[in-house]
PDB file of C-alpha atoms in Angstrom:
ATOM      1  CA  UNK C   1       0.000   0.000   0.000  1.00 44.00           C
ATOM      2  CA  UNK C   2       2.759   2.454   0.876  1.00 50.00           C
ATOM      3  CA  UNK C   3       4.555   1.691  -2.377  1.00 49.00           C
ATOM      4  CA  UNK C   4       1.351   2.269  -4.337  1.00 49.00           C
ATOM      5  CA  UNK C   5       0.755   5.610  -2.620  1.00 49.00           C
ATOM      6  CA  UNK C   6       4.354   6.664  -3.325  1.00 47.00           C
ATOM      7  CA  UNK C   7       3.934   5.961  -7.060  1.00 45.00           C
ATOM      8  CA  UNK C   8       0.673   7.885  -7.111  1.00 43.00           C
ATOM      9  CA  UNK C   9       2.279  10.823  -5.323  1.00 44.00           C
ATOM     10  CA  UNK C  10       5.140  11.029  -7.809  1.00 49.00           C
ATOM     11  CA  UNK C  11       2.780  10.796 -10.789  1.00 65.00           C
ATOM     12  CA  UNK C  12       0.543  13.574  -9.440  1.00 88.00           C
ATOM     13  CA  UNK C  13       3.521  15.832  -8.837  1.00 90.00           C
ATOM     14  CA  UNK C  14       4.709  15.162 -12.387  1.00 93.00           C
ATOM     15  CA  UNK C  15       1.300  16.186 -13.776  1.00 94.00           C
ATOM     16  CA  UNK C  16       1.449  19.477 -11.892  1.00 96.00           C
ATOM     17  CA  UNK C  17       5.018  20.115 -13.006  1.00 96.00           C
ATOM     18  CA  UNK C  18       4.141  19.385 -16.636  1.00 97.00           C
ATOM     19  CA  UNK C  19       1.369  21.963 -16.350  1.00 97.00           C
ATOM     20  CA  UNK C  20       3.780  24.447 -14.781  1.00 97.00           C
ATOM     21  CA  UNK C  21       6.299  23.790 -17.551  1.00 98.00           C
ATOM     22  CA  UNK C  22       3.808  24.534 -20.339  1.00 98.00           C
ATOM     23  CA  UNK C  23       2.413  27.591 -18.581  1.00 97.00           C
ATOM     24  CA  UNK C  24       5.794  29.050 -17.628  1.00 97.00           C
ATOM     25  CA  UNK C  25       7.336  28.487 -21.056  1.00 97.00           C
ATOM     26  CA  UNK C  26       4.324  30.081 -22.759  1.00 96.00           C
ATOM     27  CA  UNK C  27       4.405  33.096 -20.448  1.00 95.00           C
ATOM     28  CA  UNK C  28       8.167  33.430 -20.781  1.00 96.00           C
ATOM     29  CA  UNK C  29       8.030  33.392 -24.568  1.00 96.00           C
ATOM     30  CA  UNK C  30       5.286  36.039 -24.463  1.00 93.00           C
ATOM     31  CA  UNK C  31       7.274  38.272 -22.091  1.00 93.00           C
ATOM     32  CA  UNK C  32      10.316  38.046 -24.344  1.00 95.00           C
ATOM     33  CA  UNK C  33       8.204  39.318 -27.247  1.00 92.00           C
ATOM     34  CA  UNK C  34       8.365  36.121 -29.292  1.00 94.00           C
ATOM     35  CA  UNK C  35       4.561  35.879 -29.539  1.00 92.00           C
ATOM     36  CA  UNK C  36       2.704  38.349 -31.740  1.00 88.00           C
ATOM     37  CA  UNK C  37       0.156  40.585 -30.052  1.00 83.00           C
ATOM     38  CA  UNK C  38      -2.721  39.056 -32.028  1.00 85.00           C
ATOM     39  CA  UNK C  39      -1.895  35.660 -30.502  1.00 90.00           C
ATOM     40  CA  UNK C  40      -1.623  36.947 -26.927  1.00 91.00           C
ATOM     41  CA  UNK C  41      -5.149  35.856 -25.953  1.00 92.00           C
ATOM     42  CA  UNK C  42      -4.362  32.310 -27.068  1.00 93.00           C
ATOM     43  CA  UNK C  43      -1.150  32.351 -25.031  1.00 94.00           C
ATOM     44  CA  UNK C  44      -3.097  33.492 -21.956  1.00 94.00           C
ATOM     45  CA  UNK C  45      -5.616  30.678 -22.401  1.00 95.00           C
ATOM     46  CA  UNK C  46      -2.790  28.126 -22.612  1.00 96.00           C
ATOM     47  CA  UNK C  47      -1.188  29.563 -19.473  1.00 96.00           C
ATOM     48  CA  UNK C  48      -4.581  29.579 -17.725  1.00 96.00           C
ATOM     49  CA  UNK C  49      -5.357  25.934 -18.495  1.00 97.00           C
ATOM     50  CA  UNK C  50      -1.917  24.377 -17.996  1.00 97.00           C
ATOM     51  CA  UNK C  51      -0.399  26.708 -15.429  1.00 96.00           C
ATOM     52  CA  UNK C  52      -3.663  27.175 -13.535  1.00 97.00           C
ATOM     53  CA  UNK C  53      -6.255  24.435 -13.916  1.00 97.00           C
ATOM     54  CA  UNK C  54      -3.821  21.535 -14.289  1.00 97.00           C
ATOM     55  CA  UNK C  55      -1.837  22.575 -11.207  1.00 97.00           C
ATOM     56  CA  UNK C  56      -4.977  23.023  -9.090  1.00 97.00           C
ATOM     57  CA  UNK C  57      -6.350  19.621 -10.069  1.00 96.00           C
ATOM     58  CA  UNK C  58      -2.972  17.984  -9.413  1.00 95.00           C
ATOM     59  CA  UNK C  59      -2.693  19.764  -6.076  1.00 95.00           C
ATOM     60  CA  UNK C  60      -6.150  18.662  -4.941  1.00 95.00           C
ATOM     61  CA  UNK C  61      -5.332  15.090  -5.920  1.00 93.00           C
ATOM     62  CA  UNK C  62      -2.011  15.299  -4.081  1.00 91.00           C
ATOM     63  CA  UNK C  63      -3.807  16.461  -0.934  1.00 91.00           C
ATOM     64  CA  UNK C  64      -6.204  13.548  -1.297  1.00 89.00           C
ATOM     65  CA  UNK C  65      -3.230  11.193  -1.030  1.00 86.00           C
ATOM     66  CA  UNK C  66      -2.102  12.990   2.146  1.00 82.00           C
ATOM     67  CA  UNK C  67       0.747  14.831   0.420  1.00 87.00           C
ATOM     68  CA  UNK C  68       0.357  18.225   2.063  1.00 89.00           C
ATOM     69  CA  UNK C  69       3.558  19.862   0.804  1.00 92.00           C
ATOM     70  CA  UNK C  70       3.082  19.114  -2.884  1.00 91.00           C
ATOM     71  CA  UNK C  71      -0.664  19.665  -2.683  1.00 94.00           C
ATOM     72  CA  UNK C  72      -0.303  23.077  -1.044  1.00 95.00           C
ATOM     73  CA  UNK C  73       2.342  24.266  -3.491  1.00 95.00           C
ATOM     74  CA  UNK C  74       0.544  23.073  -6.624  1.00 96.00           C
ATOM     75  CA  UNK C  75      -2.819  24.392  -5.489  1.00 97.00           C
ATOM     76  CA  UNK C  76      -1.556  27.820  -4.459  1.00 96.00           C
ATOM     77  CA  UNK C  77       0.533  28.298  -7.591  1.00 97.00           C
ATOM     78  CA  UNK C  78      -2.394  27.097  -9.690  1.00 97.00           C
ATOM     79  CA  UNK C  79      -4.816  29.601  -8.188  1.00 97.00           C
ATOM     80  CA  UNK C  80      -2.252  32.345  -8.807  1.00 95.00           C
ATOM     81  CA  UNK C  81      -2.037  31.440 -12.496  1.00 96.00           C
ATOM     82  CA  UNK C  82      -5.838  31.301 -12.785  1.00 96.00           C
ATOM     83  CA  UNK C  83      -6.221  34.695 -11.120  1.00 93.00           C
ATOM     84  CA  UNK C  84      -3.552  36.548 -13.087  1.00 91.00           C
ATOM     85  CA  UNK C  85      -4.454  35.017 -16.464  1.00 93.00           C
ATOM     86  CA  UNK C  86      -8.156  35.743 -15.929  1.00 92.00           C
ATOM     87  CA  UNK C  87      -7.404  39.360 -15.049  1.00 88.00           C
ATOM     88  CA  UNK C  88      -5.242  39.735 -18.161  1.00 87.00           C
ATOM     89  CA  UNK C  89      -7.925  38.125 -20.351  1.00 88.00           C
ATOM     90  CA  UNK C  90     -10.548  40.509 -18.975  1.00 86.00           C
ATOM     91  CA  UNK C  91      -8.212  43.443 -19.610  1.00 82.00           C
ATOM     92  CA  UNK C  92      -7.539  42.298 -23.169  1.00 76.00           C
ATOM     93  CA  UNK C  93     -11.190  41.856 -24.122  1.00 73.00           C
ATOM     94  CA  UNK C  94     -12.935  44.708 -22.288  1.00 71.00           C
ATOM     95  CA  UNK C  95     -12.419  48.358 -21.514  1.00 69.00           C
ATOM     96  CA  UNK C  96     -11.412  47.483 -17.944  1.00 69.00           C
ATOM     97  CA  UNK C  97      -7.719  48.045 -17.382  1.00 67.00           C
ATOM     98  CA  UNK C  98      -5.892  47.108 -14.201  1.00 67.00           C
ATOM     99  CA  UNK C  99      -2.937  49.110 -12.941  1.00 66.00           C
ATOM    100  CA  UNK C 100       0.310  47.119 -12.994  1.00 65.00           C
ATOM    101  CA  UNK C 101       0.863  48.044  -9.339  1.00 67.00           C
ATOM    102  CA  UNK C 102      -2.106  45.781  -8.520  1.00 74.00           C
ATOM    103  CA  UNK C 103       0.069  42.753  -9.316  1.00 81.00           C
ATOM    104  CA  UNK C 104       3.032  43.793  -7.167  1.00 82.00           C
ATOM    105  CA  UNK C 105       1.670  42.745  -3.730  1.00 87.00           C
ATOM    106  CA  UNK C 106       0.569  39.280  -4.853  1.00 91.00           C
ATOM    107  CA  UNK C 107       3.910  38.661  -6.574  1.00 89.00           C
ATOM    108  CA  UNK C 108       5.749  39.787  -3.455  1.00 91.00           C
ATOM    109  CA  UNK C 109       3.671  37.479  -1.231  1.00 94.00           C
ATOM    110  CA  UNK C 110       4.335  34.552  -3.548  1.00 96.00           C
ATOM    111  CA  UNK C 111       8.047  35.381  -3.555  1.00 96.00           C
ATOM    112  CA  UNK C 112       8.046  34.896   0.228  1.00 96.00           C
ATOM    113  CA  UNK C 113       5.971  31.705  -0.124  1.00 97.00           C
ATOM    114  CA  UNK C 114       8.425  30.339  -2.691  1.00 97.00           C
ATOM    115  CA  UNK C 115      11.360  31.214  -0.436  1.00 97.00           C
ATOM    116  CA  UNK C 116       9.787  29.080   2.303  1.00 97.00           C
ATOM    117  CA  UNK C 117       9.322  26.298  -0.247  1.00 97.00           C
ATOM    118  CA  UNK C 118      13.071  26.367  -0.955  1.00 97.00           C
ATOM    119  CA  UNK C 119      13.640  25.204   2.607  1.00 97.00           C
ATOM    120  CA  UNK C 120      10.797  22.661   2.658  1.00 96.00           C
ATOM    121  CA  UNK C 121      11.633  21.070  -0.699  1.00 96.00           C
ATOM    122  CA  UNK C 122      15.252  20.734   0.397  1.00 96.00           C
ATOM    123  CA  UNK C 123      13.973  17.665   2.261  1.00 96.00           C
ATOM    124  CA  UNK C 124      12.958  16.178  -1.115  1.00 94.00           C
ATOM    125  CA  UNK C 125      15.718  16.658  -3.639  1.00 95.00           C
ATOM    126  CA  UNK C 126      18.176  19.188  -5.039  1.00 97.00           C
ATOM    127  CA  UNK C 127      16.294  19.832  -8.294  1.00 97.00           C
ATOM    128  CA  UNK C 128      12.983  20.667  -6.619  1.00 96.00           C
ATOM    129  CA  UNK C 129      14.677  23.022  -4.172  1.00 97.00           C
ATOM    130  CA  UNK C 130      16.659  24.688  -6.972  1.00 98.00           C
ATOM    131  CA  UNK C 131      13.428  25.082  -8.947  1.00 98.00           C
ATOM    132  CA  UNK C 132      11.949  27.093  -6.087  1.00 98.00           C
ATOM    133  CA  UNK C 133      15.067  29.246  -5.947  1.00 98.00           C
ATOM    134  CA  UNK C 134      14.430  30.246  -9.568  1.00 98.00           C
ATOM    135  CA  UNK C 135      10.700  30.672  -8.888  1.00 98.00           C
ATOM    136  CA  UNK C 136      11.474  33.006  -5.977  1.00 98.00           C
ATOM    137  CA  UNK C 137      13.874  35.097  -8.062  1.00 97.00           C
ATOM    138  CA  UNK C 138      11.344  35.215 -10.905  1.00 97.00           C
ATOM    139  CA  UNK C 139       8.624  36.466  -8.566  1.00 96.00           C
ATOM    140  CA  UNK C 140      10.973  39.185  -7.300  1.00 96.00           C
ATOM    141  CA  UNK C 141      11.889  40.162 -10.859  1.00 95.00           C
ATOM    142  CA  UNK C 142       8.199  40.234 -11.794  1.00 92.00           C
ATOM    143  CA  UNK C 143       7.477  42.496  -8.816  1.00 91.00           C
ATOM    144  CA  UNK C 144      10.140  44.978  -9.956  1.00 92.00           C
ATOM    145  CA  UNK C 145       8.809  44.778 -13.513  1.00 91.00           C
ATOM    146  CA  UNK C 146       5.273  45.571 -12.330  1.00 86.00           C
ATOM    147  CA  UNK C 147       6.650  48.638 -10.557  1.00 86.00           C
ATOM    148  CA  UNK C 148       8.425  49.660 -13.799  1.00 87.00           C
ATOM    149  CA  UNK C 149      11.882  49.333 -12.261  1.00 92.00           C
ATOM    150  CA  UNK C 150      12.984  46.802 -14.902  1.00 93.00           C
ATOM    151  CA  UNK C 151      11.661  45.467 -18.211  1.00 93.00           C
ATOM    152  CA  UNK C 152       9.801  42.203 -18.772  1.00 92.00           C
ATOM    153  CA  UNK C 153      12.923  40.543 -20.187  1.00 96.00           C
ATOM    154  CA  UNK C 154      14.325  39.331 -16.860  1.00 97.00           C
ATOM    155  CA  UNK C 155      11.012  37.780 -15.669  1.00 96.00           C
ATOM    156  CA  UNK C 156      10.632  36.309 -19.148  1.00 97.00           C
ATOM    157  CA  UNK C 157      13.943  34.471 -18.959  1.00 98.00           C
ATOM    158  CA  UNK C 158      13.079  33.466 -15.409  1.00 98.00           C
ATOM    159  CA  UNK C 159       9.862  31.812 -16.586  1.00 98.00           C
ATOM    160  CA  UNK C 160      11.751  30.040 -19.374  1.00 98.00           C
ATOM    161  CA  UNK C 161      14.180  28.556 -16.826  1.00 98.00           C
ATOM    162  CA  UNK C 162      11.293  27.637 -14.491  1.00 98.00           C
ATOM    163  CA  UNK C 163       9.544  25.851 -17.348  1.00 98.00           C
ATOM    164  CA  UNK C 164      12.636  23.898 -18.352  1.00 98.00           C
ATOM    165  CA  UNK C 165      13.424  22.876 -14.762  1.00 98.00           C
ATOM    166  CA  UNK C 166       9.813  21.855 -14.099  1.00 98.00           C
ATOM    167  CA  UNK C 167       9.813  19.736 -17.271  1.00 98.00           C
ATOM    168  CA  UNK C 168      13.126  18.138 -16.269  1.00 97.00           C
ATOM    169  CA  UNK C 169      11.822  17.222 -12.811  1.00 96.00           C
ATOM    170  CA  UNK C 170       8.542  15.895 -14.214  1.00 95.00           C
ATOM    171  CA  UNK C 171      10.319  13.613 -16.681  1.00 95.00           C
ATOM    172  CA  UNK C 172      12.867  12.606 -14.048  1.00 94.00           C
ATOM    173  CA  UNK C 173      10.235  11.657 -11.457  1.00 91.00           C
ATOM    174  CA  UNK C 174       8.169   9.729 -14.004  1.00 90.00           C
ATOM    175  CA  UNK C 175      11.092   7.719 -15.338  1.00 91.00           C
ATOM    176  CA  UNK C 176      12.280   6.971 -11.814  1.00 88.00           C
ATOM    177  CA  UNK C 177       8.781   5.857 -10.771  1.00 84.00           C
ATOM    178  CA  UNK C 178       8.301   3.472 -13.688  1.00 85.00           C
ATOM    179  CA  UNK C 179      11.840   2.202 -14.252  1.00 87.00           C
ATOM    180  CA  UNK C 180      13.229   2.336 -10.730  1.00 84.00           C
ATOM    181  CA  UNK C 181      16.338   4.088 -12.069  1.00 86.00           C
ATOM    182  CA  UNK C 182      17.415   7.719 -11.963  1.00 84.00           C
ATOM    183  CA  UNK C 183      17.721   8.241 -15.712  1.00 90.00           C
ATOM    184  CA  UNK C 184      17.499  11.981 -15.109  1.00 93.00           C
ATOM    185  CA  UNK C 185      19.046  12.456 -11.641  1.00 94.00           C
ATOM    186  CA  UNK C 186      17.130  14.798  -9.378  1.00 95.00           C
ATOM    187  CA  UNK C 187      19.871  15.029  -6.779  1.00 94.00           C
ATOM    188  CA  UNK C 188      19.878  14.049  -3.117  1.00 95.00           C
ATOM    189  CA  UNK C 189      17.921  15.796  -0.352  1.00 95.00           C
ATOM    190  CA  UNK C 190      19.807  18.754   1.075  1.00 95.00           C
ATOM    191  CA  UNK C 191      18.187  18.388   4.496  1.00 94.00           C
ATOM    192  CA  UNK C 192      17.069  15.371   6.499  1.00 92.00           C
ATOM    193  CA  UNK C 193      14.306  14.899   9.058  1.00 80.00           C
ATOM    194  CA  UNK C 194      15.551  14.362  12.598  1.00 76.00           C
ATOM    195  CA  UNK C 195      12.320  13.475  14.390  1.00 57.00           C
ATOM    196  CA  UNK C 196      12.522   9.876  13.204  1.00 51.00           C
ATOM    197  CA  UNK C 197      15.948   9.478  14.765  1.00 44.00           C
ATOM    198  CA  UNK C 198      14.781  11.039  18.013  1.00 38.00           C
ATOM    199  CA  UNK C 199      11.788   8.689  18.067  1.00 44.00           C
ATOM    200  CA  UNK C 200      14.054   5.676  17.473  1.00 41.00           C
ATOM    201  CA  UNK C 201      16.354   6.708  20.322  1.00 34.00           C
ATOM    202  CA  UNK C 202      13.351   7.133  22.615  1.00 38.00           C
ATOM    203  CA  UNK C 203      12.138   3.651  21.765  1.00 40.00           C
ATOM    204  CA  UNK C 204      15.554   2.154  22.528  1.00 39.00           C
ATOM    205  CA  UNK C 205      15.730   3.961  25.877  1.00 37.00           C
TER     206      UNK C 205
END
């Protein structure tokens, strides 16, 4: 039973990371100006579905299998993508326009959330923790871009790197789950839980 739950957990995380990869790569390409303005609505829909809906569904499923860390991260990131993409779609198709400063607080809050996730995912593997380092830096860059301190180029490249790293981890976790080998190594955990060792010592005493 535990082995079955572990396989399910890895597969669900991979689904969420695949969604993040597609959404982040699409957004990054758009921010770098490689998508024509007439196709921007289509790019937002892709980012909404893959970056938002897919991550939320994967996160809810992860929580169902008692995986709080992955479920919380996927769900919260997914709702962020849904919110921001919906706001941009409304702005693109109506006369309502939202000030860029509106996005700064939410990006700053998520930068702090992602910084916490760097520490928590360090108990999983190096790649997942490094992914959250890039996510945190991208959120900070996006915050500065919303405040017109920098251009969209730096957040754009950040999203490209996030997408590539998310895709790498998704493929790596899937291949490891179904082959039992680390074809794409994800790296060792950077931190280790100590409560299990304390519990074992207590039992011996």
